Structures are given as C-alpha cells and as structure tokens.
Tab-separated table of C-alpha atoms in Angstrom:
chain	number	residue	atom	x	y	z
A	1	UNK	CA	-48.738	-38.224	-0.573
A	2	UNK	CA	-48.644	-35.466	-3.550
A	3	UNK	CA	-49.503	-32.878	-0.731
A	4	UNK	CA	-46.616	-34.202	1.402
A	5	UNK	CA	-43.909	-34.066	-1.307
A	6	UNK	CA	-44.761	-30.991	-3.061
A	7	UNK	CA	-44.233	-29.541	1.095
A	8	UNK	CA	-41.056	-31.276	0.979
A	9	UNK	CA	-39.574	-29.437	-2.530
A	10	UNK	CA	-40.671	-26.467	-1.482
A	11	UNK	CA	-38.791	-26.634	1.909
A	12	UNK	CA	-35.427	-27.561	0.336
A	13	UNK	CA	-35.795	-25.127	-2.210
A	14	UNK	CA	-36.518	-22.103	1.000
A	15	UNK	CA	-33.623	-23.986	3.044
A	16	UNK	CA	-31.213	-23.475	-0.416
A	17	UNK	CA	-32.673	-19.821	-0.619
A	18	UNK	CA	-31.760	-19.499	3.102
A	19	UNK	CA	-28.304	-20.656	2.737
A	20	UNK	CA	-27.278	-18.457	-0.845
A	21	UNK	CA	-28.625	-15.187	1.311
A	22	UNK	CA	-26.285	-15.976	4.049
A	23	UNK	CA	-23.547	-16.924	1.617
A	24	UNK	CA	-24.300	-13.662	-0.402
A	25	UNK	CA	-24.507	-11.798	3.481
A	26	UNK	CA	-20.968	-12.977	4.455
A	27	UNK	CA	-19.393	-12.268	0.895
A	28	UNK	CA	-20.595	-8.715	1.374
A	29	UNK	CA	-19.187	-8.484	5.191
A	30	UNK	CA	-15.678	-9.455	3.571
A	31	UNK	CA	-16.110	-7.745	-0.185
A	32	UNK	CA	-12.965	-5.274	1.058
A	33	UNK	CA	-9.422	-5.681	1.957
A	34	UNK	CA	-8.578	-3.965	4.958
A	35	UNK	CA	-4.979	-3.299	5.096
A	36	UNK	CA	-2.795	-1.969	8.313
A	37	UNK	CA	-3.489	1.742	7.286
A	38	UNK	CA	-7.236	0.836	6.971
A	39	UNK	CA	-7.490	-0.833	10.162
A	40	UNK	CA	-5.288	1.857	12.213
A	41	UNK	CA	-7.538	4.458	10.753
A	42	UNK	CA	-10.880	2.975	11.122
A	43	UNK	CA	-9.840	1.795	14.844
A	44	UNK	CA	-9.270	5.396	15.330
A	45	UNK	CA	-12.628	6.581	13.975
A	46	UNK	CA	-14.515	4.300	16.897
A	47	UNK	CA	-14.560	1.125	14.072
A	48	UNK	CA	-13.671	-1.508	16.649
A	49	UNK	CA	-15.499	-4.302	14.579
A	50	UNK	CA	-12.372	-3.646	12.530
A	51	UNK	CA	-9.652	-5.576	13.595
A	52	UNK	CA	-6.111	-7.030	12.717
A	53	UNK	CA	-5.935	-10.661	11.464
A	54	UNK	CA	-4.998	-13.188	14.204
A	55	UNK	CA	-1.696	-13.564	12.828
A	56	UNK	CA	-0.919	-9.582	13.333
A	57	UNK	CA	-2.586	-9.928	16.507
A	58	UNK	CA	0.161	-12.398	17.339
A	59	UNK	CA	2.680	-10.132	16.799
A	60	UNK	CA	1.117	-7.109	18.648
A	61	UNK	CA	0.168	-9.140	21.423
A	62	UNK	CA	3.831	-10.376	21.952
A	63	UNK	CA	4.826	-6.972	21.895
A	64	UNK	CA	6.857	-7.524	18.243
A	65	UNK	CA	4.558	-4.922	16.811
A	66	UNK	CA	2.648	-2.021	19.117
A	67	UNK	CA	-0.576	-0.246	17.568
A	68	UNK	CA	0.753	3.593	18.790
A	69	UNK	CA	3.486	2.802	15.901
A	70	UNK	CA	1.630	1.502	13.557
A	71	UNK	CA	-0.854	4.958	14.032
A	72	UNK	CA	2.002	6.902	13.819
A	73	UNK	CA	3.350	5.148	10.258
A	74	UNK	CA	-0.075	5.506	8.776
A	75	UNK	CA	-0.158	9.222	9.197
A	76	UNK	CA	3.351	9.104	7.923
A	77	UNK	CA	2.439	7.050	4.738
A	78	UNK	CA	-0.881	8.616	4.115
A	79	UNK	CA	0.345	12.405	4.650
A	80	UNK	CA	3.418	11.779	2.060
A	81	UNK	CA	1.130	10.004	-0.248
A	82	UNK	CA	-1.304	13.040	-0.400
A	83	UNK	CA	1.148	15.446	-0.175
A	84	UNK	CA	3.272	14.098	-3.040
A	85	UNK	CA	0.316	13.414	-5.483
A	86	UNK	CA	-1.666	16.701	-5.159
A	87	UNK	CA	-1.100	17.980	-8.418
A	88	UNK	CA	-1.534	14.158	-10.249
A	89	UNK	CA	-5.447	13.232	-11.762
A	90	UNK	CA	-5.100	10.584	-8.709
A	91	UNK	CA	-4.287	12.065	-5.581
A	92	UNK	CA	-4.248	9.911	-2.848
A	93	UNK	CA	-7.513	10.985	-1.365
A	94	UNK	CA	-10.166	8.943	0.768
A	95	UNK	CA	-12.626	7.270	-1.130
A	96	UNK	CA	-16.689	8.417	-0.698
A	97	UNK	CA	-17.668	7.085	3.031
A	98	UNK	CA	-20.693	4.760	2.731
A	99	UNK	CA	-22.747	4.403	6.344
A	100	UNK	CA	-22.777	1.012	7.405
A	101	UNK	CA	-26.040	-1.052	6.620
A	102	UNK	CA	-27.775	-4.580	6.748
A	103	UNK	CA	-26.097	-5.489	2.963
A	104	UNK	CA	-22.749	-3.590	3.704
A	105	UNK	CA	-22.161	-4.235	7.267
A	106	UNK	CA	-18.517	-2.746	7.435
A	107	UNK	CA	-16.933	0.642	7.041
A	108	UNK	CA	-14.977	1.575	3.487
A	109	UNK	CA	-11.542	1.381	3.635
A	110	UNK	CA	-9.487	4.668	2.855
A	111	UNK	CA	-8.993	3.226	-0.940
A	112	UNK	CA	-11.905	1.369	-1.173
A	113	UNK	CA	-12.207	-1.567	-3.511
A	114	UNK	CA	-9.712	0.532	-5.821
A	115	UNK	CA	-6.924	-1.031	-4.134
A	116	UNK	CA	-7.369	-4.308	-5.395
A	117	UNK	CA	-7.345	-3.079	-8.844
A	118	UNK	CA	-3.163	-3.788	-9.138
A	119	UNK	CA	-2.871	-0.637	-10.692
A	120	UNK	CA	-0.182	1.829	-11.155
A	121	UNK	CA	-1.490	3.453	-8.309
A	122	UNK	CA	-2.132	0.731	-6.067
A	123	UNK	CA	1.501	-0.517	-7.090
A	124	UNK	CA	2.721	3.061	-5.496
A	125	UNK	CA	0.708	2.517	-2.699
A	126	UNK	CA	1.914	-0.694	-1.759
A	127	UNK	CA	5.943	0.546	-1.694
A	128	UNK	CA	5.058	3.732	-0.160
A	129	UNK	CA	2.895	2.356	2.559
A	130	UNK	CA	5.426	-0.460	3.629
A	131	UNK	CA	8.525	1.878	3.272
A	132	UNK	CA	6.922	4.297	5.408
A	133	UNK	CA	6.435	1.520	8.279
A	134	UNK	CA	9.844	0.061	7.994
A	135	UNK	CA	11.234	3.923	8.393
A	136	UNK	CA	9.415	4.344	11.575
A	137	UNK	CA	10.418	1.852	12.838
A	138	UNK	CA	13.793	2.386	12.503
A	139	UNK	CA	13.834	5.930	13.496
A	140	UNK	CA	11.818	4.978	16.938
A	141	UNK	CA	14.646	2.570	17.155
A	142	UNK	CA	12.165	-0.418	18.231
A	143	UNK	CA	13.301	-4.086	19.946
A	144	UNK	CA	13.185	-6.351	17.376
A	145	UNK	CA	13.088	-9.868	17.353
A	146	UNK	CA	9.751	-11.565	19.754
A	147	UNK	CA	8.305	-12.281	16.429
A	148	UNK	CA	10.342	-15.586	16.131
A	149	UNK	CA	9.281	-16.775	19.272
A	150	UNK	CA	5.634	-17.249	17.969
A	151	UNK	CA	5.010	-20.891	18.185
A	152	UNK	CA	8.080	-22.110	21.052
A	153	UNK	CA	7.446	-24.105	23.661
A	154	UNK	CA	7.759	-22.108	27.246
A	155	UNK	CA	11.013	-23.994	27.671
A	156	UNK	CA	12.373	-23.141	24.197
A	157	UNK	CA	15.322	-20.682	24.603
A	158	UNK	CA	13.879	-17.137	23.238
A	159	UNK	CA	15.316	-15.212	20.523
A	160	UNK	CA	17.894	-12.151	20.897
A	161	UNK	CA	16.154	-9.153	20.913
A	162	UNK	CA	18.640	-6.198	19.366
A	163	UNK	CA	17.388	-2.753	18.342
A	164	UNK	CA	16.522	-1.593	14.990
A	165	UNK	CA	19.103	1.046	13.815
A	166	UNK	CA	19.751	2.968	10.715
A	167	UNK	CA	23.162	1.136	10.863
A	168	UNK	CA	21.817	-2.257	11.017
A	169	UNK	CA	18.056	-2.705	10.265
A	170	UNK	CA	17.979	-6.372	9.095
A	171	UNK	CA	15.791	-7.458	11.690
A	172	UNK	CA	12.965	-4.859	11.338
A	173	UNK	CA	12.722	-5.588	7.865
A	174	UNK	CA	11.817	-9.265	8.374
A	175	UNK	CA	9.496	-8.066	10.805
A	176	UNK	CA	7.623	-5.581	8.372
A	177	UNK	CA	7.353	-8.343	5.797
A	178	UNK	CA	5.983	-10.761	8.204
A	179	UNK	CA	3.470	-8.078	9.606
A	180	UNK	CA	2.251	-7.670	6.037
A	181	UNK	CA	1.737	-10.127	4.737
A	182	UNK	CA	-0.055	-11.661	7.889
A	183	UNK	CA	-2.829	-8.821	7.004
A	184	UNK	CA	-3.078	-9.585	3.291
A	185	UNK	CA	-6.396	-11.223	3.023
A	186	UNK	CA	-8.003	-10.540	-0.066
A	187	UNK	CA	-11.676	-9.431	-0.311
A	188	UNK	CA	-14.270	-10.061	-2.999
A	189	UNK	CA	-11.857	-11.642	-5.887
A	190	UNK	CA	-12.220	-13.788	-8.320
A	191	UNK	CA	-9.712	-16.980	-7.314
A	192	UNK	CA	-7.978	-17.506	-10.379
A	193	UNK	CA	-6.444	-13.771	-10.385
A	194	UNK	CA	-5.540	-13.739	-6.316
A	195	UNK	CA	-2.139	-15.514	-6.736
A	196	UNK	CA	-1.269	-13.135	-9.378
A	197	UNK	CA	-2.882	-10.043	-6.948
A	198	UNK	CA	-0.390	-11.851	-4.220
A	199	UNK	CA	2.503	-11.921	-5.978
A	200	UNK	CA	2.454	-8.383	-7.623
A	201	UNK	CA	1.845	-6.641	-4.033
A	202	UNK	CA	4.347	-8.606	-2.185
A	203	UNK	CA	7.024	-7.542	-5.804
A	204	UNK	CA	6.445	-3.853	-5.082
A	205	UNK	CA	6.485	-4.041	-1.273
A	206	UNK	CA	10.179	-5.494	-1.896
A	207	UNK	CA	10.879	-2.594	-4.591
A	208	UNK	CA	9.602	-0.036	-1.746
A	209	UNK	CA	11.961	-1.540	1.147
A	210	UNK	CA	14.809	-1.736	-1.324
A	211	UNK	CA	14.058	2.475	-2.545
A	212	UNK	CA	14.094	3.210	1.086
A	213	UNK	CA	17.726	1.346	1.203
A	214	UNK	CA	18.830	2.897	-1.635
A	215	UNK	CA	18.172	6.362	-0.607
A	216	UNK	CA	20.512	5.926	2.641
A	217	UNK	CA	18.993	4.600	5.703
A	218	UNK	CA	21.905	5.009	7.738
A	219	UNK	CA	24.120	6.984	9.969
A	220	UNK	CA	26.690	9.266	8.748
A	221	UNK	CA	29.728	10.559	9.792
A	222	UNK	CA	30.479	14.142	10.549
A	223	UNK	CA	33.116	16.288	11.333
A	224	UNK	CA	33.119	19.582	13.759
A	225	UNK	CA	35.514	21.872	14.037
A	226	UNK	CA	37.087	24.057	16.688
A	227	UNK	CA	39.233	26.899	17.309
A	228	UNK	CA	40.116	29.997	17.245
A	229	UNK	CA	38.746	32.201	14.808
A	230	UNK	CA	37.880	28.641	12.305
A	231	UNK	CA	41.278	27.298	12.305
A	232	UNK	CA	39.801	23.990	12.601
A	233	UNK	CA	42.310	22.939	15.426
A	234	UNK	CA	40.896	20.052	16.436
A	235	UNK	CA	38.504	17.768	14.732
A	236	UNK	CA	35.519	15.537	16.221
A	237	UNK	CA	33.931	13.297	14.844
A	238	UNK	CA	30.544	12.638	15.000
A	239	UNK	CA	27.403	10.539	13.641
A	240	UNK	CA	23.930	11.713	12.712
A	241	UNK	CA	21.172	10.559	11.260
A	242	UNK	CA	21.061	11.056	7.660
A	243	UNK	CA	17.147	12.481	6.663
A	244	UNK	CA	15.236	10.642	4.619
A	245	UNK	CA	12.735	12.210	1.992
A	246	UNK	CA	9.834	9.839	0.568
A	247	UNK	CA	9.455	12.764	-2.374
A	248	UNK	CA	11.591	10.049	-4.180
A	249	UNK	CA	9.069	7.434	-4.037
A	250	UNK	CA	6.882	9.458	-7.035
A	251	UNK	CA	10.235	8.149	-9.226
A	252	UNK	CA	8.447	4.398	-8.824
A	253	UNK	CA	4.892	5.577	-9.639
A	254	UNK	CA	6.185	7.882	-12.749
A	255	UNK	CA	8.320	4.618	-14.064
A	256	UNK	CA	6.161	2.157	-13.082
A	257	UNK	CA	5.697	-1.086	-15.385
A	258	UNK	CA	2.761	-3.123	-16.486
A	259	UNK	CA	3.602	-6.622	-16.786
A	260	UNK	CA	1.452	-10.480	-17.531
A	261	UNK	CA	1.988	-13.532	-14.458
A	262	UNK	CA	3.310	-16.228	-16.130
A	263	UNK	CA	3.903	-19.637	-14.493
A	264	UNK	CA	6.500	-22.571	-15.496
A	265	UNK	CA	7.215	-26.194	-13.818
A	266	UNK	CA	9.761	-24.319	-10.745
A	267	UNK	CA	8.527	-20.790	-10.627
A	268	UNK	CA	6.424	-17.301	-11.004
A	269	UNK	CA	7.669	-15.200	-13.708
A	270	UNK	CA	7.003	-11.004	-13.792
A	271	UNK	CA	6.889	-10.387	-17.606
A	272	UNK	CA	6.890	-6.992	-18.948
A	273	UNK	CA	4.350	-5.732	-21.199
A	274	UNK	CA	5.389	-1.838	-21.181
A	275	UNK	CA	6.561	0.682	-19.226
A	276	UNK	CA	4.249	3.371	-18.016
A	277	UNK	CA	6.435	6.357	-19.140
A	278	UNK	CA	6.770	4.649	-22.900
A	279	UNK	CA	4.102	4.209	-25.753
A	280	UNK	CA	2.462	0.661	-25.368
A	281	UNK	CA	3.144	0.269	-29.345
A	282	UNK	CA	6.817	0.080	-27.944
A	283	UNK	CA	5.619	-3.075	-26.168
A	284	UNK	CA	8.009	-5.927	-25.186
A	285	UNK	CA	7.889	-8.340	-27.747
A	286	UNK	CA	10.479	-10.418	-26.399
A	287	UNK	CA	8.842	-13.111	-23.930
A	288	UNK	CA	12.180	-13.082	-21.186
A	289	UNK	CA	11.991	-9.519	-21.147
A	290	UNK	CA	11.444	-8.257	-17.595
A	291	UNK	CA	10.681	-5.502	-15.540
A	292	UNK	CA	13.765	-3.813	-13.424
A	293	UNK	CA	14.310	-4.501	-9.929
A	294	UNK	CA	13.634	-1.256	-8.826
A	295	UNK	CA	10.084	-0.581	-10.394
A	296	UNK	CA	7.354	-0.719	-9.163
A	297	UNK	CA	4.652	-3.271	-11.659
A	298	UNK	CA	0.946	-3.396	-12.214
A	299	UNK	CA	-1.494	-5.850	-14.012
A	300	UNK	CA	-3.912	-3.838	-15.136
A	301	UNK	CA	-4.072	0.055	-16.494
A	302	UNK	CA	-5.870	2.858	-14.664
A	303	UNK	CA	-9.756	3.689	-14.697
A	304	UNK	CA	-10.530	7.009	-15.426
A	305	UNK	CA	-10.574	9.199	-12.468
A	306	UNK	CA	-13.441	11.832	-13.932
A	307	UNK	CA	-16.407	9.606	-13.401
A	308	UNK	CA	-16.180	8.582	-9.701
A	309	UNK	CA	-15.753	4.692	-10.015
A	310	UNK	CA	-14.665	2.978	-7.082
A	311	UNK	CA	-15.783	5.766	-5.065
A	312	UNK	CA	-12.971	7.783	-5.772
A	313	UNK	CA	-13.956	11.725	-5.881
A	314	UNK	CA	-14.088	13.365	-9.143
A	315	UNK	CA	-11.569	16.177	-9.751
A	316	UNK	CA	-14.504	18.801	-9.486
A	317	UNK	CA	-13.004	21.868	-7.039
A	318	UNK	CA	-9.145	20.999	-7.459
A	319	UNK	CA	-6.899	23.607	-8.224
A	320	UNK	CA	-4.837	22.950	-11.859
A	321	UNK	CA	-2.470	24.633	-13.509
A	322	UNK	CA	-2.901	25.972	-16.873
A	323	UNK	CA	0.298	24.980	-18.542
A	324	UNK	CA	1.580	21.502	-16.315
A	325	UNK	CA	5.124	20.619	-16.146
A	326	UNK	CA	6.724	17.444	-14.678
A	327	UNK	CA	4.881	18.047	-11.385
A	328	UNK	CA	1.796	19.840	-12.472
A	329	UNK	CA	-0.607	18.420	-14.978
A	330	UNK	CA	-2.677	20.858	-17.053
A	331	UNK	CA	-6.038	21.946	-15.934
A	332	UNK	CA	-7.266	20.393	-19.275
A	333	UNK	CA	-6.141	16.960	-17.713
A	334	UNK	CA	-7.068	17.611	-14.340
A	335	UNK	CA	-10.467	18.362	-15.154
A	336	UNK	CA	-10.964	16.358	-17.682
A	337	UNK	CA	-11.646	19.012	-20.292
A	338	UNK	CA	-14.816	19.650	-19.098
A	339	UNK	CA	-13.797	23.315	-18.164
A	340	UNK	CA	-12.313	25.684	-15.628
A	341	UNK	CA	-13.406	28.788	-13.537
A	342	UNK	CA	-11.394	31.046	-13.180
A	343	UNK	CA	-10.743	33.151	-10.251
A	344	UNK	CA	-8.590	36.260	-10.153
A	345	UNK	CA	-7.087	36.868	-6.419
A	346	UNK	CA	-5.990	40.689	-5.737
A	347	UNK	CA	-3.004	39.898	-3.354
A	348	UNK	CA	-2.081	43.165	-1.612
C-alpha cells in the first residue's frame, strides 16, 4: 500500500512538472509582441508562422486592409525612422537576429522586446509607425469603409464605401485605429503594468495621427499663369497635393514627456512627471499637471544603449561627430566615451 502511494506522489508531482514545462514552452512562443511592421517584415523574410491576429485578418480578408499596403507603409515607417535617427545614440536599427530554437520557437521582431519598454523611443515609434500607415493610405487613395460590415448579417444593408482623400480622410483614420489596435497583443508582461502599456501606446498613436494633421494632409490650391511674355492673362486654378515630410516627427521624440497612470472612480489619467528636454529636478509637483496634447509620453526612462541590452547593437563602427549640434551628438556620446579612431580621407 506504501509502494502504491509513494507511485502515486511521484506521478502527480511528474504530471505538475509536465504541465509548468508546457506552460513555461508557450510563454516563451508568445514572450514578443509582434506588431504590423514585424509581421509584414518577417512574412517577407519566408516567416509564415508569423501571422496577423484574427481580428486583422478580418479586415484583410474583407478587403478593408490589403497586405501589398501594409509592405509598402512599413518600408515607409522604418526607412524615415532610420533615416531621421542616424546621428541619435538610438537609431532605429534592427535588433541582433536570434535563430529559431526548441526554447525560442519564433523569429525576433525588428525591436525586439525593447518595444515594450514604453520608452521615449518606443513612444516615437508608436506615432511614427501609425502616421506613416494612415499617410499611405491616403496617398494610394484606398476604399474605405468594409471594415464596418464585420459582424452583419448577409441581409444587413452594407456600408458606403468612399475613398480616402487628403481632403477628407475621416474614414481611413478609423480604419488605422481599428487595424491597430486589433494587433496589440502584448507579449511576456507582467499584468498589472499592461493597462498602463495599453493606454500609453494607444495616447501616442493619437498624438502621431493628429502631427500628421497638423502638418497639412490636404490638397491645395494653385494658381498658373498664362500669356504672353508673363503677363499673367489668364489664371487657372488648380489643386495638388501638398508633400508631406515625417522629418517633423523627431519634434515628438526631442519633446517627449514621461508621465505616472493614475486611475479615479470614471477615468485614466496621463500625469506628468517631466519633460524629456527639461531637468527632472524641474519635476511637476502639481498632481493635475498634464502632459500636452501633442507629445508624445513614456513610463519609463531609456536603458543605456552602450551595453547591448535588449539586443540592440552597440554604437561600435558608427560614424560621430566631434563637436554635435541639435542633429549630431558628439562622438563622446555616441560612443560612449570609450574612444574614437580616427580616419583621415584624402578627397581628390
């Protein structure tokens, strides 16, 4: 009977070992966030295991969304954001590739786990990445609209379709934040800080669309001339589109501001704790302070970008400047004073 029951323990206790290894497995397969960018990119690198969420699929499959568009926007985003930040201690690049294995059975997303940080950076890369969607697809002029007949009957009367343009855009922009936050699953987090993750990324995705507005996402009206000799005889009219630069979007990251969650009875507050550009001894000490609708916010401040956390490479091979300026940083800073060689070109 001893024999029998000491059998029995040590079965349960191989059965709970059992179960915490497949627990501990399927925590690893879902330790990252993959957002759009990540997926569009990895899809393209032959990751088909990598796949939207089923409630972007929704909107892809009902032709609301198409995947060529989304490619397209990712180069956009990813191309400005590298371009932009070349001469910053964080520049936008790829994180360290890890080969898939047994314990990490998916591919690194281009930020890695630094995404989920709600940094500064992350912050930028949340109103960069969603303003760079909503432009494309106003420039490619898409149908809007299918995405509110997920969930009708087949004898519900369907939604107007109208096209996105720079004149009226309305539509697209419901469709972006739908599309969004459809993909926003977080990855390995610890539950009590996922709301406040939520809430910050979804903040600065609002202060990205609302740049883009700001900056003129419209059609303007131009005048020709013609005559003889320029005397402007007769006048046309005409509209074009006016070009937008996401060069302005570095504004957010430079003025970004850290701020606390707080909750109350009715709502979610954003309560500022400093601004990025000021000394945090200047701290808000009043508790309604709170950050301005166009900035970007963050929860938590930086890492250091010298010792490779998070994957991210080290500056080691980056070009610096020796005395920085608004757009350059020093080579002191870029290297993180651990020296520079110097290399004299002969440019004939």
């Amino acid at each position: 009977m001893a024999r029998s029951m000491l059998l029995m323990k040590c079965s349960l206790v191989g059965l709970v070992t059992l179960l915490l290894l497949n627990i501990q497995a399927s925590e690893g397969a879902k330790r990252y966030s993959y957002y759009w960018w990540d997926i569009s990119l990895l899809r393209s690198e032959g990751f088909s295991e990598v796949n939207y969420t089923s409630g972007q699929k929704d909107l892809i499959d009902i032709g609301a969304m198409n995947m060529s568009l989304l490619d397209e926007a990712r180069m956009m985003f990813l191309d400005d954001c590298r371009h932009h930040m070349e001469n910053r201690t964080w520049n936008c690049s790829r994180v360290r590739p890890e080969h898939p294995s047994s314990d990490r059975p998916m591919p690194v997303p281009y930020f890695g786990k630094f995404v989920d940080l709600a940094t500064r950076e992350t912050a930028y890369i949340h109103a960069l990445s969603t303003a760079a969607l909503l432009l494309k697809m106003v420039t490619s002029e898409i149908a809007c609209g299918m995405h509110r007949d997920i969930g009708k009957d087949a004898n519900e009367e369907r939604s107007p379709v109208a096209t996105c343009t720079p004149k009226n855009y309305t539509c697209c922009e419901e469709l972006v934040k739908i599309f969004v936050r459809q993909g926003e699953v977080p990855g390995r987090r610890n539950p009590k800080d996922i709301h406040d993750w939520l809430r910050v990324n979804q903040y600065n995705r609002a202060v990205g669309v609302a740049k883009l507005r700001k900056l003129g996402l419209e059609l303007r009206i131009g005048t020709i001339c013609r005559g003889v000799s320029a005397s402007c005889a007769q006048r046309i009219q005409h509209e074009y589109h006016k070009e937008v630069n996401l060069s302005a979007f570095v504004e957010l990251y430079d003025r970004a501001a850290m701020v606390k969650v707080v909750y109350d009875t009715y709502r979610l507050h954003l309560i500022l704790v400093y601004k990025s550009w000021e000394s945090p001894t200047s701290s808000a000490q009043v508790p309604t302070d709170v950050p301005h609708s166009d900035e970007i916010v963050f929860l938590r401040k930086s890492p250091s970008f010298c010792n490779g956390k998070y994957g991210l490479p080290r500056p080691s091979g980056r070009k610096c400047e020796e005395s920085g300026n608004s757009d350059h940083i020093t080579c002191a800073a870029m290297c993180c004073s651990r020296g520079v060689v110097w290399r004299e070109v002969v440019v004939k």
